[in-house]
XYZ file of C-alpha atoms in Angstrom:
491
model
C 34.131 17.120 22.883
C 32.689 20.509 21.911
C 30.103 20.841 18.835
C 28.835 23.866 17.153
C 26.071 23.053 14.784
C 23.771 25.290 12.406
C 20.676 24.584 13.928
C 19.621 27.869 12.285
C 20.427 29.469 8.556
C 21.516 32.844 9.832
C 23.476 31.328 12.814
C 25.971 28.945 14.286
C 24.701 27.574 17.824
C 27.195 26.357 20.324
C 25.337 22.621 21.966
C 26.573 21.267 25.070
C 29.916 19.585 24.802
C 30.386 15.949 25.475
C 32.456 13.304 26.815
C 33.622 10.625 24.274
C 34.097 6.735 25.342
C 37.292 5.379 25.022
C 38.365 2.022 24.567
C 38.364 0.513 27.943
C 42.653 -0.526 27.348
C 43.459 2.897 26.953
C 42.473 4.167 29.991
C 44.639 4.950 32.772
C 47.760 4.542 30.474
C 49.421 7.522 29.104
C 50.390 5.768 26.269
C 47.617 4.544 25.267
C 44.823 5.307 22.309
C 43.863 8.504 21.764
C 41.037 9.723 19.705
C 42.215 11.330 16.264
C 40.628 13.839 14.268
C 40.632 11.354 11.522
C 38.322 8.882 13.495
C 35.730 12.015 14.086
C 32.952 12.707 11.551
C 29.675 13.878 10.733
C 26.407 12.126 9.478
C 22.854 12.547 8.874
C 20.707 10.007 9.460
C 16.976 9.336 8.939
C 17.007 13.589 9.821
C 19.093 13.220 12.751
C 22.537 14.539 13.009
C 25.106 12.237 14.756
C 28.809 12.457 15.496
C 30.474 9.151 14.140
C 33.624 8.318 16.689
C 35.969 5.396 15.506
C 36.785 3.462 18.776
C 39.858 1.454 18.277
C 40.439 -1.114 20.042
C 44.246 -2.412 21.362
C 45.739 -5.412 19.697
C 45.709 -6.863 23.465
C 41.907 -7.136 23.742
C 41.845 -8.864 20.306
C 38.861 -7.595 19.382
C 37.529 -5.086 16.236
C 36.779 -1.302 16.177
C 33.713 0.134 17.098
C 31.643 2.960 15.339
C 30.051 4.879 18.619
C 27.200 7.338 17.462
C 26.401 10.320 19.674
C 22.487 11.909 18.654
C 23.099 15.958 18.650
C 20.681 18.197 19.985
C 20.581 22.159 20.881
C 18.915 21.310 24.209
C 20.555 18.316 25.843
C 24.056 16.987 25.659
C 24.861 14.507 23.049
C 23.595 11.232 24.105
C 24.492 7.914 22.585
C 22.657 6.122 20.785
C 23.843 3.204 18.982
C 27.060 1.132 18.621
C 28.068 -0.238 14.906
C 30.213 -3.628 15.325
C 33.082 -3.221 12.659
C 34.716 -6.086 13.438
C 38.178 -5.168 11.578
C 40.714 -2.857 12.351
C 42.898 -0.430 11.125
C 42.128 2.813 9.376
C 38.376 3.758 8.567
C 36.547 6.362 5.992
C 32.836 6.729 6.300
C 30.221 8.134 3.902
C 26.330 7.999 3.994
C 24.417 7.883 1.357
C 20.534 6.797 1.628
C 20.357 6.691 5.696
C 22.837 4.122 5.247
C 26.242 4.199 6.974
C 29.489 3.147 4.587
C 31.862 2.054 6.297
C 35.332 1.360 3.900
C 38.171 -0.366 5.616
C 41.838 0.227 3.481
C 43.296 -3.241 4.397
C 40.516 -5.473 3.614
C 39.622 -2.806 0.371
C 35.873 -3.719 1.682
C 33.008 -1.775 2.493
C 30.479 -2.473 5.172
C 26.904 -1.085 5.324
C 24.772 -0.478 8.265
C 21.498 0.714 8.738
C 20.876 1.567 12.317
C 16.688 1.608 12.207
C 17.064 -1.910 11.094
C 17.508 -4.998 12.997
C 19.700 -4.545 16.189
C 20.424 -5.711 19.673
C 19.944 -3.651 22.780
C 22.362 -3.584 25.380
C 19.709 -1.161 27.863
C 18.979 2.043 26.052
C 21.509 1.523 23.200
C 21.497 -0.675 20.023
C 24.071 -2.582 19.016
C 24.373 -3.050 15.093
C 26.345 -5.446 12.523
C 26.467 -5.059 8.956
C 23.632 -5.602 7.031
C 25.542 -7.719 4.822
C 29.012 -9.687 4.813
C 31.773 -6.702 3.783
C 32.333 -5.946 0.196
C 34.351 -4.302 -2.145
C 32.941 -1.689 -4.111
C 32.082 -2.153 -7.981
C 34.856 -2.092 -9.899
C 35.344 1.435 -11.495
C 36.744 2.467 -15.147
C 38.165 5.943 -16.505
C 38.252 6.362 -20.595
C 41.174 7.942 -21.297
C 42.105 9.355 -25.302
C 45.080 7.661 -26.474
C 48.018 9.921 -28.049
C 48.376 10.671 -31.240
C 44.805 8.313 -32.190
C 41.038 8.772 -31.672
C 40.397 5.414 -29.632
C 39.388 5.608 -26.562
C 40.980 3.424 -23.385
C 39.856 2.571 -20.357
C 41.451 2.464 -17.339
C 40.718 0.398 -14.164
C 40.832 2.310 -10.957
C 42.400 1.333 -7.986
C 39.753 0.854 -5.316
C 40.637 1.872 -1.875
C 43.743 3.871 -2.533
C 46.051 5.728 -0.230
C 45.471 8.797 -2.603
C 41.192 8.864 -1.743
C 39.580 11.760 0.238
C 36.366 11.138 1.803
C 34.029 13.578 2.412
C 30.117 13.899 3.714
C 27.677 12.805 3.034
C 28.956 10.350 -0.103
C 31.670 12.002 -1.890
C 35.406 10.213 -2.911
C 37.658 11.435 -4.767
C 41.319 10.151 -5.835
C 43.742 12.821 -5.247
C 45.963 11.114 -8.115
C 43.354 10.552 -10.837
C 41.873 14.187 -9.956
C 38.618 11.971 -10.059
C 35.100 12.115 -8.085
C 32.643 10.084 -7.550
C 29.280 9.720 -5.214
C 28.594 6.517 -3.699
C 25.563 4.783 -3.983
C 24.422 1.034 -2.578
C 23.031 -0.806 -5.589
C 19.686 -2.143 -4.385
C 19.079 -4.454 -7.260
C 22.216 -6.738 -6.075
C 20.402 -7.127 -2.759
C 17.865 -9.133 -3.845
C 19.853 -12.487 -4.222
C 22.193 -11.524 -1.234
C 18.984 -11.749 1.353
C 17.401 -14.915 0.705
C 15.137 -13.936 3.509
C 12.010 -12.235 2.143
C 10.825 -10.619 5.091
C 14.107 -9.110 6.269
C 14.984 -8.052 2.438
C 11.590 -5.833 2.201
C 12.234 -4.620 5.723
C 15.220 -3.124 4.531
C 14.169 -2.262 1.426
C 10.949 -0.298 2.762
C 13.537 1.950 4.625
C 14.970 3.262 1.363
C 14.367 5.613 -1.072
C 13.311 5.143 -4.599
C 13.061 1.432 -3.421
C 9.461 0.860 -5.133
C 10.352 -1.079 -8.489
C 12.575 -3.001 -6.086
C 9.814 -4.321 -3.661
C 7.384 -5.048 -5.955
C 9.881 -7.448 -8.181
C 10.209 -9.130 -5.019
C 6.889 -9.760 -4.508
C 6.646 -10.602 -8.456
C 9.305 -13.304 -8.276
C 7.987 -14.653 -5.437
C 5.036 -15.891 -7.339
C 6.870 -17.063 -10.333
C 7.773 -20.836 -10.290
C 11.681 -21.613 -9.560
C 11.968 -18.876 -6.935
C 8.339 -19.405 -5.190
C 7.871 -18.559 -1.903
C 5.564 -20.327 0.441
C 2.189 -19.118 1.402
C 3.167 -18.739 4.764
C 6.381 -16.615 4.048
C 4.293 -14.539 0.843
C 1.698 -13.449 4.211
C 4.217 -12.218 6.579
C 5.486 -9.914 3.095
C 1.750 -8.696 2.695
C 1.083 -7.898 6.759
C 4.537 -5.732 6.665
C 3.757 -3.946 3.181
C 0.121 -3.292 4.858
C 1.633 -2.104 8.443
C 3.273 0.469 6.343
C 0.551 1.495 3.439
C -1.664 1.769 6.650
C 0.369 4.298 8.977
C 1.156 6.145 5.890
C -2.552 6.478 4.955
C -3.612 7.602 8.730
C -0.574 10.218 8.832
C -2.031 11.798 5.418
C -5.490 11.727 6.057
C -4.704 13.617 9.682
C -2.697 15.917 7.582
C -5.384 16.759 5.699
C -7.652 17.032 8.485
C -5.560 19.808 10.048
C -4.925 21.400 6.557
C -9.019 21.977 6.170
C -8.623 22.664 9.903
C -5.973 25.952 9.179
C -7.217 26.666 6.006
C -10.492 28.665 7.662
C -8.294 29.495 10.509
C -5.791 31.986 10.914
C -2.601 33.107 8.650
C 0.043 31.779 11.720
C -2.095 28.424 12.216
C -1.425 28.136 7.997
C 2.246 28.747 8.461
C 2.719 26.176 11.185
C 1.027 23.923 9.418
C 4.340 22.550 7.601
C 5.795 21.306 10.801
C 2.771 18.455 10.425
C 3.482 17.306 6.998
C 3.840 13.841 6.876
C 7.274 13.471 5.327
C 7.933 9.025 4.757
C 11.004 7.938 5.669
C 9.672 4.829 4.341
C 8.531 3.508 0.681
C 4.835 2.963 0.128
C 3.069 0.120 -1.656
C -0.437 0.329 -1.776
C -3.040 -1.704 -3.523
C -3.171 -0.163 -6.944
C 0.869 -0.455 -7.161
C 0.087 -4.909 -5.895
C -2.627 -4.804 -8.575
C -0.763 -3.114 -11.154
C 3.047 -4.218 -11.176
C 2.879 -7.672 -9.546
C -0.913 -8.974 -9.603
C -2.582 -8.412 -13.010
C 1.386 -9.722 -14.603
C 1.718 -13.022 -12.714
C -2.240 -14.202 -13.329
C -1.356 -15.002 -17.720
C 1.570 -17.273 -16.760
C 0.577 -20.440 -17.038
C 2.869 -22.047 -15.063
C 1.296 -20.451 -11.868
C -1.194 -22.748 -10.726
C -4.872 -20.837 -10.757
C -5.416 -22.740 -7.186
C -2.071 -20.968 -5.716
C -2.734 -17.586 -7.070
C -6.216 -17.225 -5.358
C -4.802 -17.701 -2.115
C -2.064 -15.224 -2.760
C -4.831 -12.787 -3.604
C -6.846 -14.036 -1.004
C -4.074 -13.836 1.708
C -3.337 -9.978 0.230
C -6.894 -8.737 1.166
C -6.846 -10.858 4.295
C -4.352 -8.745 5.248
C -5.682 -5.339 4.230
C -8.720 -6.932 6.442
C -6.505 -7.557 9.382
C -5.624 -3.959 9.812
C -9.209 -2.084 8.412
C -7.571 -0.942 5.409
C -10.630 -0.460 2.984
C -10.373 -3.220 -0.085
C -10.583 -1.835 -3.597
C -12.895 -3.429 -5.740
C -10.445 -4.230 -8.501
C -8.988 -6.847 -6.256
C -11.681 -8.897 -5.648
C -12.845 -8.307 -9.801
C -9.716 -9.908 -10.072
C -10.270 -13.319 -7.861
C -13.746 -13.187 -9.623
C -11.964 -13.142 -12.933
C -9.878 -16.564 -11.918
C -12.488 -18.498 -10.368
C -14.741 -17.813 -13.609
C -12.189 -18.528 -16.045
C -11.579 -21.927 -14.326
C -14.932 -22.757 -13.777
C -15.032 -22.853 -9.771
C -18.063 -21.500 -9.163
C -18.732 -23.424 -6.010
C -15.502 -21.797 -4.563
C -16.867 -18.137 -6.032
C -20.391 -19.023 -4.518
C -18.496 -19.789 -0.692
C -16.063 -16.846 -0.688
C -19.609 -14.388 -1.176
C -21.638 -15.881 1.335
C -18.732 -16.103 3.822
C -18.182 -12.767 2.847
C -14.346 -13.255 2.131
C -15.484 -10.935 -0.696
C -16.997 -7.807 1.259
C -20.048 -6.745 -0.350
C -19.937 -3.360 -3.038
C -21.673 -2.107 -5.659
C -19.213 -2.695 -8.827
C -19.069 -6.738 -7.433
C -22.867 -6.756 -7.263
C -22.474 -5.333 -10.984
C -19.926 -8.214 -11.655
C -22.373 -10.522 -10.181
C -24.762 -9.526 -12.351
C -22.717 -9.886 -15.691
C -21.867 -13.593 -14.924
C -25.372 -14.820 -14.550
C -25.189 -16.134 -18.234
C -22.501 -18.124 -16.921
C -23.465 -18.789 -13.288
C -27.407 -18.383 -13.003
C -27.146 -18.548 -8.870
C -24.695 -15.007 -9.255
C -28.282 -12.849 -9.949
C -29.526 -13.859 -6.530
C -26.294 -13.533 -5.135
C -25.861 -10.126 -6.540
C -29.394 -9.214 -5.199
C -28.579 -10.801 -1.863
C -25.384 -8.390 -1.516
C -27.495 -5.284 -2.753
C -29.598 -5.570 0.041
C -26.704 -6.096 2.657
C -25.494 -2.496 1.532
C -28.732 -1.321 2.066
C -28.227 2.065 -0.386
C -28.707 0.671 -3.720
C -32.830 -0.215 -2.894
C -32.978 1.927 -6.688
C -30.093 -0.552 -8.039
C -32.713 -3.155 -6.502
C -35.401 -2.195 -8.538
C -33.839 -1.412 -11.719
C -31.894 -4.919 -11.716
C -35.617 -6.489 -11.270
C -37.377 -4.296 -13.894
C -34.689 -5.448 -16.369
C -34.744 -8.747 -15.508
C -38.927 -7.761 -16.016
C -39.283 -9.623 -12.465
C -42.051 -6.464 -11.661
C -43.780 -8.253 -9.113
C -40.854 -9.019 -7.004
C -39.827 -5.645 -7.694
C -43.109 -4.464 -6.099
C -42.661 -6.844 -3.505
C -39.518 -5.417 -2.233
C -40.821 -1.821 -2.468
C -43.723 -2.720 -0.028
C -40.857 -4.850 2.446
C -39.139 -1.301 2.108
C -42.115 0.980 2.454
C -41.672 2.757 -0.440
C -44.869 1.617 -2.760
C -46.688 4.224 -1.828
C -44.267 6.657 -3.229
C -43.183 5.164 -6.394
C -43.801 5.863 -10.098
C -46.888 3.846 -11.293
C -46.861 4.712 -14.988
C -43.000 3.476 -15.104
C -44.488 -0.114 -13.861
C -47.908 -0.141 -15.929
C -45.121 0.646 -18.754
C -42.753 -1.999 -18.186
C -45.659 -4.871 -17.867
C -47.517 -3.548 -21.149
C -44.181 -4.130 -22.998
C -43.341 -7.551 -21.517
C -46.226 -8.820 -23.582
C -48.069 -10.642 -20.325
C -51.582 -10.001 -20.071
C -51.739 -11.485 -16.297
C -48.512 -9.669 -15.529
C -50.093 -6.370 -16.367
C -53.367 -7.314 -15.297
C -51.894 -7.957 -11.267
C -49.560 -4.635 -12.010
C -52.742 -2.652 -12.657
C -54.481 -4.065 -9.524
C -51.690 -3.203 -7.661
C -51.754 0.427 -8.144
C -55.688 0.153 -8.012
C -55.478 -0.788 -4.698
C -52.479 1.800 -4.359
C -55.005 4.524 -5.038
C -57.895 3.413 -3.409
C -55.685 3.175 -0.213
C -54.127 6.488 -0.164
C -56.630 8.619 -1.934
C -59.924 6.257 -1.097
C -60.651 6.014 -4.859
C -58.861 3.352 -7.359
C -59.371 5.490 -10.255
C -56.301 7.044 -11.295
C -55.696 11.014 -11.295
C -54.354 13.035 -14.008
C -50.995 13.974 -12.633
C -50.242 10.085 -12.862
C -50.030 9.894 -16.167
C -51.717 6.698 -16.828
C -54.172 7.177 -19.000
C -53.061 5.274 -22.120
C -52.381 2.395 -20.090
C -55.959 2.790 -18.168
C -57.462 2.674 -22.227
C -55.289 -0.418 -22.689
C -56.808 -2.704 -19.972
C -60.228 -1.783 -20.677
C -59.412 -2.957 -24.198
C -57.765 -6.320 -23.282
C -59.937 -7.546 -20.327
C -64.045 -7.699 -20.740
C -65.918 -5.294 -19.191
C -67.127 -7.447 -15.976
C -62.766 -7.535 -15.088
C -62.544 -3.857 -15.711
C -65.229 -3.041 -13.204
C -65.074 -5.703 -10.472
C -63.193 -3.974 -7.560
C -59.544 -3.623 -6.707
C -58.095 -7.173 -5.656
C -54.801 -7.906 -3.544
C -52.072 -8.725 -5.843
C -49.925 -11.503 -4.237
C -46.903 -9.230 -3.640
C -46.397 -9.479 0.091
C-alpha cells in the first residue's frame, strides 16, 4: 500500500509504502479475499494518524473480522500497531469521534466502540483490543417534518443503519435519502451504569474529553448510600485520579520552568518553546475540583455515616501522601470540621500527633479557634507551630493574647531571640493584664536584659519605657524598686 500524507501545510509528502496482512485463507488462492477500497480508511487517534484495514475473514475459518491499524510516519514504514477484535462480519463503516474508534456493522444495525490506549492484550509488540462495551445500536434519531396544508409539526423516526448512509472522517453520517447529517458522539453519561466497575469506568473516562462532571459524579455516588462503594474500591479511584493530577502537575511546572528558561533567552529558544507544551490527553481532577463538587456536597447528607466519610477523606489525602502531592489545607479544615461537629476529639487529638494531619499554619489557626471547645487544641496548635519552625512571631503573638508573657519570654530565650525583642511591647502587655507580680517578673526580666547586654539595668531612652519605669516605682515600695535585678524563672 502506498500513502501520501500532509505532514506539512504547504505540501503533500510521499511515506514509505507498506504491505497489508491478509487473512491467512486467502492466501495462495486466486480466488480468494481481496482488500477493497471500502475496507480502507483513515483515523486520528490520541494525535497519531493510522490507516484502519478491515480484514475479513472466510466463512471457512468461522471466525469475525478484524480491524488491523498501521501507525504512519514520514520516516519509517507503517508499522502495526494494534488489532481491534470485531467479532461479526459483513460490511463495516468506521468513524472516530473522541480518540474513540466506531465501529457500525449494517446486519446487526450495532455499533461497537474501542479505545485502543485502554485495556488490551499483547500478542509481542502488538495489542489486541475488544470493545469497550457489548455492541449497540445508536440512539434512536427523529426528523420534524411540517405537515401540508397545517402548521403542526411531525416527527419522523429515522432508519438507523441504512443502505442509503455515507460515512465519512472523522464522525460524519449522512443519509443520502433524507439529505440529512449528523456527527456522532458516545454519550458518556450512559456509561456510568453500563461499567459497574469503578476503577475501569474512571480509567476510561480519564481518557476523554470534557469528561470532568462525569468523574466526579462517580466519585459523588459512590459515597451516597444505595450505590456505596467500599473503602477498598473508593482508594484504588483516589490513587488513579492522583497518578494523573500528579504527572499533569510535574509536566506544567517543567513547562514553566523552560518558559522562564526561554523567556531571558533567545527569540528561536521562545519559538521552540511550543513543541514543550504540555497538551493532556487526559482529564484532570485535582483537589479543589474533590473538595468542591463531591466532598463539601456529600458531608450534609445525613444518611452518610460521619465515621465512613472521615476515612474517605482520610484515604483521599493518604493518597495525595503516597505520591508527594502537597495537601491543601481546606481538606484537612474539612476532617477537622466532622470530628468537631461529632464530638470526637480523641480521634482529632490522634490524627495531629500521628501527624495524619501534616502540620500548617491555617490548621494551627483552626487549632486555635476550637480551644473553647477542645482546651488540649491550644497546646496542640502551639506544638505544630513549633514543628514548622517559621511562625516563632505566630508563637509569640498566640502567647501574648492568650497574656501567657512569661512563657512567651521563655520561648524567646529557648530561641535566642530575647535579646533582640521589643521590651516596651511586653512591659505593655503585663501593665494591662492587671497582675502586679506578672509585671513585676516582666520588668526584672528586661532589667536583667539590660544589665547583661549594656552592663547597666537602667533602661535607655530609645526603649521607650519610661511610663512604664514611673509605673513600678509607683506600685512597688522603694526597697523593691532599688534591690538589684533578679532572675525571672523563665528558663
Amino acid at each position: 500500500m502506498q500513502s501520501f500524507s500532509a505532514f506539512h501545510p504547504t505540501q503533500i509528502v510521499r511515506i514509505p509504502r507498506f504491505e497489508v496482512d491478509l487473512p491467512p485463507a486467502a492466501k495462495g488462492k486466486s480466488t480468494g479475499l481481496r482488500l477493497q477500497e471500502r475496507d480502507v480508511t483513515m483515523a486520528i487517534l490520541y494525535n497519531q494518524l493510522y490507516v484502519v484495514v478491515v480484514r475479513h475473514q472466510s466463512r471457512a475459518v468461522g471466525m469475525g473480522a478484524e480491524l488491523v491499524l498501521y501507525a504512519l510516519s514520514r520516516e519509517v514504514a507503517a508499522r502495526r500497531a494494534a488489532i481491534l477484535k470485531v467479532d461479526m462480519g459483513g460490511r463495516f463503516a468506521i468513524n472516530t469521534s473522541d480518540n474513540l474508534l466506531i465501529v457500525h456493522h449494517q446486519a446487526s444495525k450495532t455499533s461497537a466502540v474501542f479505545d485502543i490506549k485502554f485495556g488490551g492484550e499483547y500478542d509481542g509488540p502488538i495489542a489486541l483490543h475488544h470493545s469497550v462495551l457489548a455492541a449497540l445500536p445508536i440512539a434512536p434519531v427523529a426528523i420534524e417534518t411540517p405537515v401540508p396544508d397545517t402548521k403542526d409539526i411531525s416527527s419522523v423516526s429515522c432508519e438507523l443503519y441504512s443502505a442509503n448512509w455515507v460515512v465519512f472522517q472523522p464522525n460524519i453520517i449522512i443519509d443520502a435519502r433524507l439529505g440529512c447529517m449528523w456527527e456522532i458522539h458516545v454519550k458518556l453519561e450512559t456509561l456510568v451504569t453500563m461499567m459497574p466497575d469503578k476503577k475501569r469506568l474512571i480509567d476510561f473516562l480519564l481518557l476523554r474529553t470534557d469528561s470532568k462532571r462525569v468523574i466526579l459524579d462517580v466519585c459523588k455516588q459512590g459515597l451516597v448510600p444505595g450505590r456505596q462503594s467500599s473503602l477498598s474500591v473508593i482508594a484504588r479511584v483516589f490513587d488513579t485520579l492522583n497518578a494523573v493530577y500528579k504527572d499533569h502537575f510535574q509536566k506544567a511546572a517543567a513547562y514553566q520552568a523552560r518558559a522562564s528558561d526561554a523567556s531571558a533567552g533567545k527569540s528561536s529558544r521562545r519559538r521552540s518553546l511550543g513543541s514543550l507544551e504540555p497538551s493532556p490527553l487526559t482529564c484532570v481532577i485535582d483537589q479543589h475540583d474533590m473538595y468542591k463538587h463531591v466532598f463539601s456536597q456529600v458531608v450534609d447528607i445525613r444518611s452518610i455515616q460521619n465515621k465512613f466519610m472521615v476515612a474517605v477523606i482520610i484515604e483521599y489525602i493518604r493518597s495525595l501522601n503516597s505520591i508527594n502531592v502537597p495537601v491543601q489545607h481546606f481538606l484537612y479544615e474539612l476532617v477537622i470540621k466532622l470530628l468537631v461537629e461529632n464530638k470526637q476529639f480523641y480521634q482529632l487529638h490522634q490524627f495531629l500527633q500521628y501527624h495524619v494531619l501534616s502540620d500548617s499554619k491555617p490548621l494551627a489557626c483552626l487549632m486555635l479557634s476550637l480551644e473553647s471547645v477542645y482546651p488540649p487544641a491550644f497546646q496542640l496548635a502551639l506544638d505544630m507551630l513549633k514543628r514548622l519552625s517559621t511562625a516563632n512571631d505566630d508563637i509569640v503573638d498566640v502567647l501574648l493574647s492568650k497574656n501567657q508573657l512569661i512563657s512567651a519570654l521563655r520561648f524567646l530565650r529557648s530561641m535566642g531571640r530575647d535579646d533582640a525583642v521589643s521590651a516596651r511591647q511586653f512591659l505593655e502587655a503585663a501593665s494591662n493584664s492587671g497582675d502586679n507580680m506578672l509585671f513585676y517578673s516582666v520588668f526584672k526580666f528586661f532589667e536583667e536584659r539590660n544589665l547583661r547586654i549594656r552592663r547597666r539595668p537602667e533602661f535607655i531612652p530609645t526603649d521607650h519605657c519610661d511610663d512604664y519605669v514611673a509605673l513600678f516605682y509607683s506600685i512597688f515600695d522603694a526597697d523593691s524598686a532599688r534591690s538589684p535585678a533578679v532572675s525571672v524563672p523563665v528558663q
